[in-house]
Coordinates of C-alpha atoms and ligand atoms in Angstrom, one line a residue:
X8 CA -6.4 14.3 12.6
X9 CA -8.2 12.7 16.1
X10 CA -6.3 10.2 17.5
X11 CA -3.8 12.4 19.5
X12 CA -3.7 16.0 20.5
X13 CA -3.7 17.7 17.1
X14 CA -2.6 21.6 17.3
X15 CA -3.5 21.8 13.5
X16 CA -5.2 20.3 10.5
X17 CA -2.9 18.5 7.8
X18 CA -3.2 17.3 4.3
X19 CA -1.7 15.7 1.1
X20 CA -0.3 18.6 -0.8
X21 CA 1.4 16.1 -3.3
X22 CA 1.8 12.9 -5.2
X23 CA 4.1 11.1 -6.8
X24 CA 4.6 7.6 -8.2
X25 CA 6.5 5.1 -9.8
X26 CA 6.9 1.9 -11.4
X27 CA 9.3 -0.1 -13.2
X28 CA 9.2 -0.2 -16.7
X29 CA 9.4 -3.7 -17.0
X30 CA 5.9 -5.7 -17.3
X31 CA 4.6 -9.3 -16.3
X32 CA 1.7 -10.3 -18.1
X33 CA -0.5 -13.1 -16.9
X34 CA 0.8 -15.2 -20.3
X35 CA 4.3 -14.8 -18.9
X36 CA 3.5 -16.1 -16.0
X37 CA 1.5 -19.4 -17.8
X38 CA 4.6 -20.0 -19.1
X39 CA 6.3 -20.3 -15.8
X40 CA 3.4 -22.2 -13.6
X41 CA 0.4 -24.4 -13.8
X42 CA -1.8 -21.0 -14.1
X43 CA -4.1 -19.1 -16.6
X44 CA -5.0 -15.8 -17.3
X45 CA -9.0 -17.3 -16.8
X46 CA -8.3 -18.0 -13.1
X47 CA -5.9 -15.1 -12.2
X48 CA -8.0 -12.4 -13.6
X49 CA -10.9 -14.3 -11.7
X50 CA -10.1 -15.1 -8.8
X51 CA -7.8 -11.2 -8.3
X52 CA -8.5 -9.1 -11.2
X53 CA -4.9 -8.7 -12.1
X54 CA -3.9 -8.7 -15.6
X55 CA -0.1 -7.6 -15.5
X56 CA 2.2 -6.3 -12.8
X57 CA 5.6 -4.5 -12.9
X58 CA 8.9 -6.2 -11.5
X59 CA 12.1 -4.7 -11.6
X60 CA 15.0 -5.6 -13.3
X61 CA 17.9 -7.4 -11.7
X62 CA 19.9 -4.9 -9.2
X63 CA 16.7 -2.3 -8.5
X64 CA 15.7 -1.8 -4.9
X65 CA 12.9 -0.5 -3.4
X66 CA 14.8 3.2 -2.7
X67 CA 15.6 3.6 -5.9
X68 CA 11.5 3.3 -6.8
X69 CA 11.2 5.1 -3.4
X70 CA 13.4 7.7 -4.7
X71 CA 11.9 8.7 -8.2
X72 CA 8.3 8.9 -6.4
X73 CA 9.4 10.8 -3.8
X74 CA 11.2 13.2 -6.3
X75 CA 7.6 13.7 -8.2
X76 CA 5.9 14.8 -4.8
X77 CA 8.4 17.2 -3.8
X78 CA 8.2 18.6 -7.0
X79 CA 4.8 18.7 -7.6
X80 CA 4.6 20.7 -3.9
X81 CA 6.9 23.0 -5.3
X82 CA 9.4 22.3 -2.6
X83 CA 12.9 21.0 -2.8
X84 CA 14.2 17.9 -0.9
X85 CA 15.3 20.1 2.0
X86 CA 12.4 21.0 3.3
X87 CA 11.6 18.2 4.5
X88 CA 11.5 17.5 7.7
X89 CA 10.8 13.8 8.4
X90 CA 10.8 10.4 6.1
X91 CA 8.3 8.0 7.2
X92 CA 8.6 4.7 4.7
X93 CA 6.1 1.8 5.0
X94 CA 7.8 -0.9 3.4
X95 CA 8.5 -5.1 3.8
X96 CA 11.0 -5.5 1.4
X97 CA 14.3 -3.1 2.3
X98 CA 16.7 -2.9 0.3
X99 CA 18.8 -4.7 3.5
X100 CA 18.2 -5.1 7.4
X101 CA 19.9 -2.1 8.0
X102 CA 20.1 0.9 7.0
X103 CA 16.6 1.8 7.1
X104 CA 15.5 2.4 3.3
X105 CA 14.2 6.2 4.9
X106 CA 18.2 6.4 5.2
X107 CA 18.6 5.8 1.9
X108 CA 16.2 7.8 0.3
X109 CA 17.5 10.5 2.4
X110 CA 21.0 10.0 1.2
X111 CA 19.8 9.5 -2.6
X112 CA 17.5 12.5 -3.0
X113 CA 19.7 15.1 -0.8
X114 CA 16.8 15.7 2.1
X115 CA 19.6 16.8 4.3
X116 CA 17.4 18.5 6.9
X117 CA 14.9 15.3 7.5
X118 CA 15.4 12.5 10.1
X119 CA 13.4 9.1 9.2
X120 CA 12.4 5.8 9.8
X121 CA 11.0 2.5 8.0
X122 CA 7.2 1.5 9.1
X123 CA 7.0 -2.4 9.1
X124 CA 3.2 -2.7 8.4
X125 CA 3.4 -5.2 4.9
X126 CA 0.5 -3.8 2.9
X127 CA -1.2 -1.2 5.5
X128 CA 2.2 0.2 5.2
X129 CA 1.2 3.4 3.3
X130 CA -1.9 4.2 5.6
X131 CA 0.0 3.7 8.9
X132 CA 3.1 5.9 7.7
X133 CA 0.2 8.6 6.4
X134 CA -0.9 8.2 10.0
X135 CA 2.4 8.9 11.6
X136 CA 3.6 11.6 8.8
X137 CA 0.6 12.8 9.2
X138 CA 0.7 13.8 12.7
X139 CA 4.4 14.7 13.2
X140 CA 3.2 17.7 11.0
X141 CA 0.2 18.2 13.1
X142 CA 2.0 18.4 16.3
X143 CA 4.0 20.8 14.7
X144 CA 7.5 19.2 15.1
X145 CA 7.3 19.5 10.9
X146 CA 6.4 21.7 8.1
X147 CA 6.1 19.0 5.2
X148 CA 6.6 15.4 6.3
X149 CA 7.6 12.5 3.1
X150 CA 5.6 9.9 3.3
X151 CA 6.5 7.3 0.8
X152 CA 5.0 3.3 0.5
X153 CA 7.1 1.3 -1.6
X154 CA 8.3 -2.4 -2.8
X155 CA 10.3 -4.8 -4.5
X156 CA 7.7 -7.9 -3.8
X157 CA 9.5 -9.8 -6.9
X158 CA 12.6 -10.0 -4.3
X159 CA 11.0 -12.3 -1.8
X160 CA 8.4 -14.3 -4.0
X161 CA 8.8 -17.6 -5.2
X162 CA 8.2 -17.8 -8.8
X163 CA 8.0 -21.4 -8.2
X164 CA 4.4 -21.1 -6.2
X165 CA 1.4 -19.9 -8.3
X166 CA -0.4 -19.8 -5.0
X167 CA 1.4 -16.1 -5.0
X168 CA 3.5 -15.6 -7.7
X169 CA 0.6 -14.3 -9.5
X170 CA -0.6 -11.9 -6.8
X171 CA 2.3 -9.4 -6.5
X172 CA 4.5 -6.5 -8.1
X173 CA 7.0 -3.5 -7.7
X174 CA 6.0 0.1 -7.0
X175 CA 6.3 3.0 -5.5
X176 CA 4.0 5.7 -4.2
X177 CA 4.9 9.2 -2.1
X178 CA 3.1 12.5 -0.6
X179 CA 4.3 15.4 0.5
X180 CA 2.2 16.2 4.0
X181 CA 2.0 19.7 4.7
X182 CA -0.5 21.4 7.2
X183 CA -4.5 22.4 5.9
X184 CA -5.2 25.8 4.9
X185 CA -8.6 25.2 5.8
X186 CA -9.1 22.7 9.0
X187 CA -12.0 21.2 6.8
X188 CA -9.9 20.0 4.0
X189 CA -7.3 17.6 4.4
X190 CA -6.4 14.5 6.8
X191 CA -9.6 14.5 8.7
X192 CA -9.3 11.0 11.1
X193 CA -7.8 7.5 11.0
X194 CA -8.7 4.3 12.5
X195 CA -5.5 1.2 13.0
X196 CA -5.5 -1.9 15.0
X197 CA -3.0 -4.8 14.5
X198 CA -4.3 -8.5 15.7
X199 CA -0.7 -10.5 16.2
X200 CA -3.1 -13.6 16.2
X201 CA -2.8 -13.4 12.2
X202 CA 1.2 -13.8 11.8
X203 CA 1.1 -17.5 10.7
X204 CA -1.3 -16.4 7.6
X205 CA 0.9 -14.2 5.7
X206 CA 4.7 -13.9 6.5
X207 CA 8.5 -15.1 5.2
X208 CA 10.0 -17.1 7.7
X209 CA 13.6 -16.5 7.1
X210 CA 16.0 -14.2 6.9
X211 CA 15.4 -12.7 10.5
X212 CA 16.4 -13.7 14.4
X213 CA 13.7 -16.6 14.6
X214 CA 15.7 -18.2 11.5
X215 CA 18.5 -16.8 9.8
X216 CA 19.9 -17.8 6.3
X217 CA 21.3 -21.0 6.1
X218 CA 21.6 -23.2 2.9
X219 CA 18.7 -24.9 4.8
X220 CA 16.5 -22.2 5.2
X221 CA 17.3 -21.6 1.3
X222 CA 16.4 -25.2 0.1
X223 CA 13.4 -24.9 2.2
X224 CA 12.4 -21.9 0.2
X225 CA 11.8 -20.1 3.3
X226 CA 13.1 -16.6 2.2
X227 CA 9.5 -16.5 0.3
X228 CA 6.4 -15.2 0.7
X229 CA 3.9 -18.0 2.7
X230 CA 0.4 -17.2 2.5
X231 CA -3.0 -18.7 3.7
X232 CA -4.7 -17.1 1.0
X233 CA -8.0 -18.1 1.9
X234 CA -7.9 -17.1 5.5
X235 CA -6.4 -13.6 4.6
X236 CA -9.0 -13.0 2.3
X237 CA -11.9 -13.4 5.1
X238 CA -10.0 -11.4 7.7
X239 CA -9.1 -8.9 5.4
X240 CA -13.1 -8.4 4.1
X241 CA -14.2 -8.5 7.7
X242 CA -11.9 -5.9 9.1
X243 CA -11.4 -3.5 6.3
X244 CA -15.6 -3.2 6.7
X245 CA -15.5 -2.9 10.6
X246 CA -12.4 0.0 10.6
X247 CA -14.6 1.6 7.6
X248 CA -17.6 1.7 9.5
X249 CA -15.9 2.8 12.4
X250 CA -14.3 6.1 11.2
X251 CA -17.5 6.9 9.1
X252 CA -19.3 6.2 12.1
X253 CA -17.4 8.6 14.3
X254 CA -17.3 11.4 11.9
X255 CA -20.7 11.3 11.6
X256 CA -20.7 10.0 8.1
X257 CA -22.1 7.3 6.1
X258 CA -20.9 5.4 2.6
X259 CA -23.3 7.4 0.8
X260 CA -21.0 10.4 2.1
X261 CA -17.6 8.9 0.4
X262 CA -16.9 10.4 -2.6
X263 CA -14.1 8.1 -3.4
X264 CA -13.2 4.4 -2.0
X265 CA -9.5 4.1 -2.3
X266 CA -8.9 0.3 -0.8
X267 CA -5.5 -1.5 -0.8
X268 CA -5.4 -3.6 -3.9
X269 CA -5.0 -7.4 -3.2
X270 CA -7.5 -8.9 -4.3
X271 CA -10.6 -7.4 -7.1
X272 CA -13.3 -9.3 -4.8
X273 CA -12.0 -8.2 -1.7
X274 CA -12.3 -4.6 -2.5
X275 CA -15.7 -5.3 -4.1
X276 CA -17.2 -7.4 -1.4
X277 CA -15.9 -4.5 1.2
X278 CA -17.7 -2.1 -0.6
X279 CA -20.9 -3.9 -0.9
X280 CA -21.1 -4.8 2.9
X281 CA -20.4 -1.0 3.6
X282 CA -23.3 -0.3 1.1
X283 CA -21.0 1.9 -0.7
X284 CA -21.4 2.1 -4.7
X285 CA -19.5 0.5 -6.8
X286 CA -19.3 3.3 -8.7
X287 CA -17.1 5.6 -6.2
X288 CA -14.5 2.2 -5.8
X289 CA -10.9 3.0 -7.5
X290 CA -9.8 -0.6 -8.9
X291 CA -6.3 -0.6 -10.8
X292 CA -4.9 -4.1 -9.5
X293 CA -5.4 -5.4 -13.2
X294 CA -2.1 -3.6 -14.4
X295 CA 0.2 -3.7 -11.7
X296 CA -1.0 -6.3 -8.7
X297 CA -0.7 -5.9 -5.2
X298 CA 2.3 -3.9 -4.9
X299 CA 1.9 -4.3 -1.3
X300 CA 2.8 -0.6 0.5
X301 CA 2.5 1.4 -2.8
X302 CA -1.1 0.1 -3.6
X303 CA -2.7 3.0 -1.9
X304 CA -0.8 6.0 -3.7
X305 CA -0.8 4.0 -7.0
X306 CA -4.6 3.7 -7.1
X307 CA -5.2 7.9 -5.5
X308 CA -2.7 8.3 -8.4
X309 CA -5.1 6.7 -11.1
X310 CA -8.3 7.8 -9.8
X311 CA -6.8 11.5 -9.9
X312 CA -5.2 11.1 -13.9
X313 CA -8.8 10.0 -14.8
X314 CA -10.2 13.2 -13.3
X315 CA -12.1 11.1 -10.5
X316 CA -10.0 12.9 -7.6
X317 CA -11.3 16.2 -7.2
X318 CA -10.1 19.0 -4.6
X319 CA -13.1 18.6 -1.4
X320 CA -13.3 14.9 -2.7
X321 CA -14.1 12.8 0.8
X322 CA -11.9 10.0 0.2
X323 CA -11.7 6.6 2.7
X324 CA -8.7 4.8 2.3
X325 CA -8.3 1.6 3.6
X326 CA -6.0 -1.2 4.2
X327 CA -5.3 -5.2 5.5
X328 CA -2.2 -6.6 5.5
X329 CA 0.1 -9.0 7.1
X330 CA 0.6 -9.4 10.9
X331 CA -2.9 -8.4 10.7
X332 CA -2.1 -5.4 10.3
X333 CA -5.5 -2.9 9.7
X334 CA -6.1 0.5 8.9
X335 CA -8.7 3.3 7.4
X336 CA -7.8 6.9 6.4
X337 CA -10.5 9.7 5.7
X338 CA -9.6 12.8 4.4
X339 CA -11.1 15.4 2.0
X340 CA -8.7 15.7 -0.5
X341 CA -6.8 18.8 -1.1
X342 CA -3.8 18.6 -3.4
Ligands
LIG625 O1 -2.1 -8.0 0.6 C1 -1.9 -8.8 1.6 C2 -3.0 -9.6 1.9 N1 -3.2 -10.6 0.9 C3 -4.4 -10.8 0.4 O2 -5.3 -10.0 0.7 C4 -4.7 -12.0 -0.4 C5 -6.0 -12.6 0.1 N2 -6.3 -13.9 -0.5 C6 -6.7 -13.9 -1.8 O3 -6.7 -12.9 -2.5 C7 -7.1 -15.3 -2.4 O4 -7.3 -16.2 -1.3 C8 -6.2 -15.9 -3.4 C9 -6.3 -15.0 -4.7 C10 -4.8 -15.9 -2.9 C11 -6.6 -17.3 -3.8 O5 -7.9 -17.3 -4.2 P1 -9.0 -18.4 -3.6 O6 -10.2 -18.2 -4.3 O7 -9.0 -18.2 -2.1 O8 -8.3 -19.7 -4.1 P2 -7.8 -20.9 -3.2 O9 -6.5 -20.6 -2.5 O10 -8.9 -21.4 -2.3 O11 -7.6 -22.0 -4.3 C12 -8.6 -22.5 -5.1 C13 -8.0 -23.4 -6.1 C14 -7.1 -24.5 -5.5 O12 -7.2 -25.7 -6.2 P3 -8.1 -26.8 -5.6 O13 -7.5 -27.2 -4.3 O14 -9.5 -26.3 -5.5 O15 -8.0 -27.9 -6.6 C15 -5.7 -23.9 -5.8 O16 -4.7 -24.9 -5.9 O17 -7.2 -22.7 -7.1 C16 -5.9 -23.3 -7.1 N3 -4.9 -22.2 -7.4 C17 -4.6 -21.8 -8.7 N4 -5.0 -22.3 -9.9 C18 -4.5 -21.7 -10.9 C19 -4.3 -21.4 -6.5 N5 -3.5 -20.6 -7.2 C20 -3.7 -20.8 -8.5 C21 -3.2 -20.2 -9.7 N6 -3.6 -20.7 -10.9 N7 -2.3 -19.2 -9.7

């Protein structure tokens, strides 16, 4: 991967993912707010999400798709060597949920941290996985995205309790075989400018719980919706661009489009402006939402079960999310 002094070439050598079994239909949520399945499936292309049940946390989804990877890698939670977890919803402040996953899955040999990146959470702890392996410092890095969104949205405000869910995605990172296949380049930027858009007001330093900050519903989810949504189709085409550019590529070259799923006309509209077809776009927000940092791996998961993900695949993987936080992946794919 570019970006820092490589020594050699990494890739994904494994997926796993998971969801709650519970699901939320768009007729569950009618029932709850002034909504309709007509203007949810319009307007974001979601039909049903997964929320978990009272008492799960986002390591215990972390956990079960982080034990997939390591299995499917053929490895065993001790060889890893780092945790790198993009996440917004911890299970608490502190400990870091890469501390609990540690703890729950046995990893005793890896260190770890929590990236806080809201939805570009997955690509920037690829990114960071990614290159702890490259430098050599690790043989396999775990790189999980994963959240509880149902534990900070209020199902109160169908201006987002339509848009989210719960899930969990992880890969093993281990280094290429062949320097051609694998993590090839990355492109992130964060613009602070964008916090008041997207971002839960309470609960930290600026304003901790009260009973007020409770009444005020402040320990939600807050969202311009309309001004993400421009940001988000601007940017994710301008970091696209950028490390198709630089790789001497083009959109015809991208075998797969594998976008963060917020919004159906989002991804659609960034894949039109990049003059990429429609055809090579993965779209599975209709059954499980924005599921904020485990979008990415849910989607690669998907797009591989329906034999769409093929070993040499040239994949861009893109994301927006809060803070603004902005990011685009491109590897071949070699798991
Ligand atoms: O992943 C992190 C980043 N987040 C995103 O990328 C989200 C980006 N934003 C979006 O996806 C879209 O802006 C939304 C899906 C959130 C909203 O879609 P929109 O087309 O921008 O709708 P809007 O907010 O402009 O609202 C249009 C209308 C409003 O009614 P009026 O003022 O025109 O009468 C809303 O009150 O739709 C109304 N509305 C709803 N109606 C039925 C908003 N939410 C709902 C709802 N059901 N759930």
């Amino acid at each position: 991967m570019r970006g820092g002094a490589p020594l050699r070439g990494t890739r994904i050598a494994a997926l796993g993912t998971y969801v709650p079994p519970r699901v939320l239909t768009n007729a569950d949520l009618e029932k709850m707010v002034d909504t309709s399945n007509e203007w949810i499936l319009q307007r974001t292309g979601i039909h049903e999400r997964h929320i978990v049940d009272d008492g799960v946390a986002t390591s215990d989804l972390a956990k079960e798709a982080a034990l997939r990877a390591i299995d499917e890698a053929g490895l065993t939670p001790d060889d890893m060597g780092v945790i790198v977890v993009g996440t917004t919803t911890p299970d608490m402040f502190f400990p870091s949920t890469a501390c609990l996953v540690q703890n729950k899955i046995g990893a005793s040999n890896a260190w770890g941290f929590d990236v806080g990146a809201a939805c570009s959470g997955f690509a920037y702890a690829l990114t960071v996985g990614s290159q702890l392996v490259a430098t050599g410092a690790h043989e396999h890095a775990l790189v999980i995205g994963a959240d509880v969104m149902s534990s900070i949205i209020d199902y109160e405000d169908r201006a987002t309790c339509v848009l989210f869910g719960d899930g969990a995605g992880a890969v093993v990172v281990s280094p290429a075989a062949e320097p051609e296949l694998g993590l090839l380049d990355f492109v992130h930027e964060i613009d602070g400018s964008g916090g008041p858009a997207l971002n839960m007001p309470a609960g930290g330093s600026r304003n901790p719980a009260t009973h007020e900050t409770v009444d005020k519903r402040m320990h939600f989810v807050h969202q311009d919706g309309a001004a993400v949504f421009k940001f988000a189709v601007r940017k994710m085409e301008d970091v696209c661009r950028r490390v198709l550019e630089r790789n001497g590529l083009e959109a015809g070259d991208v075998d797969l489009f594998v976008a963060h799923q917020a919004n159906r006309r989002i991804i659609l509209s960034t894949a039109d402006r990049l003059g990429l077809d429609r055809s090579r776009v993965v779209l599975n927000i209709d059954r499980f939402g924005n599921t904020t940092a485990a979008t990415i791996p849910l989607a690669l998961q998907d797009a591989r079960a329906d034999g769409r993900l093929k070993e040499g695949d040239r994949v861009l993987l893109a994301a927006v999310g809060a803070g603004f936080t902005v990011g685009a992946v491109l590897l071949r794919w070699a798991c």
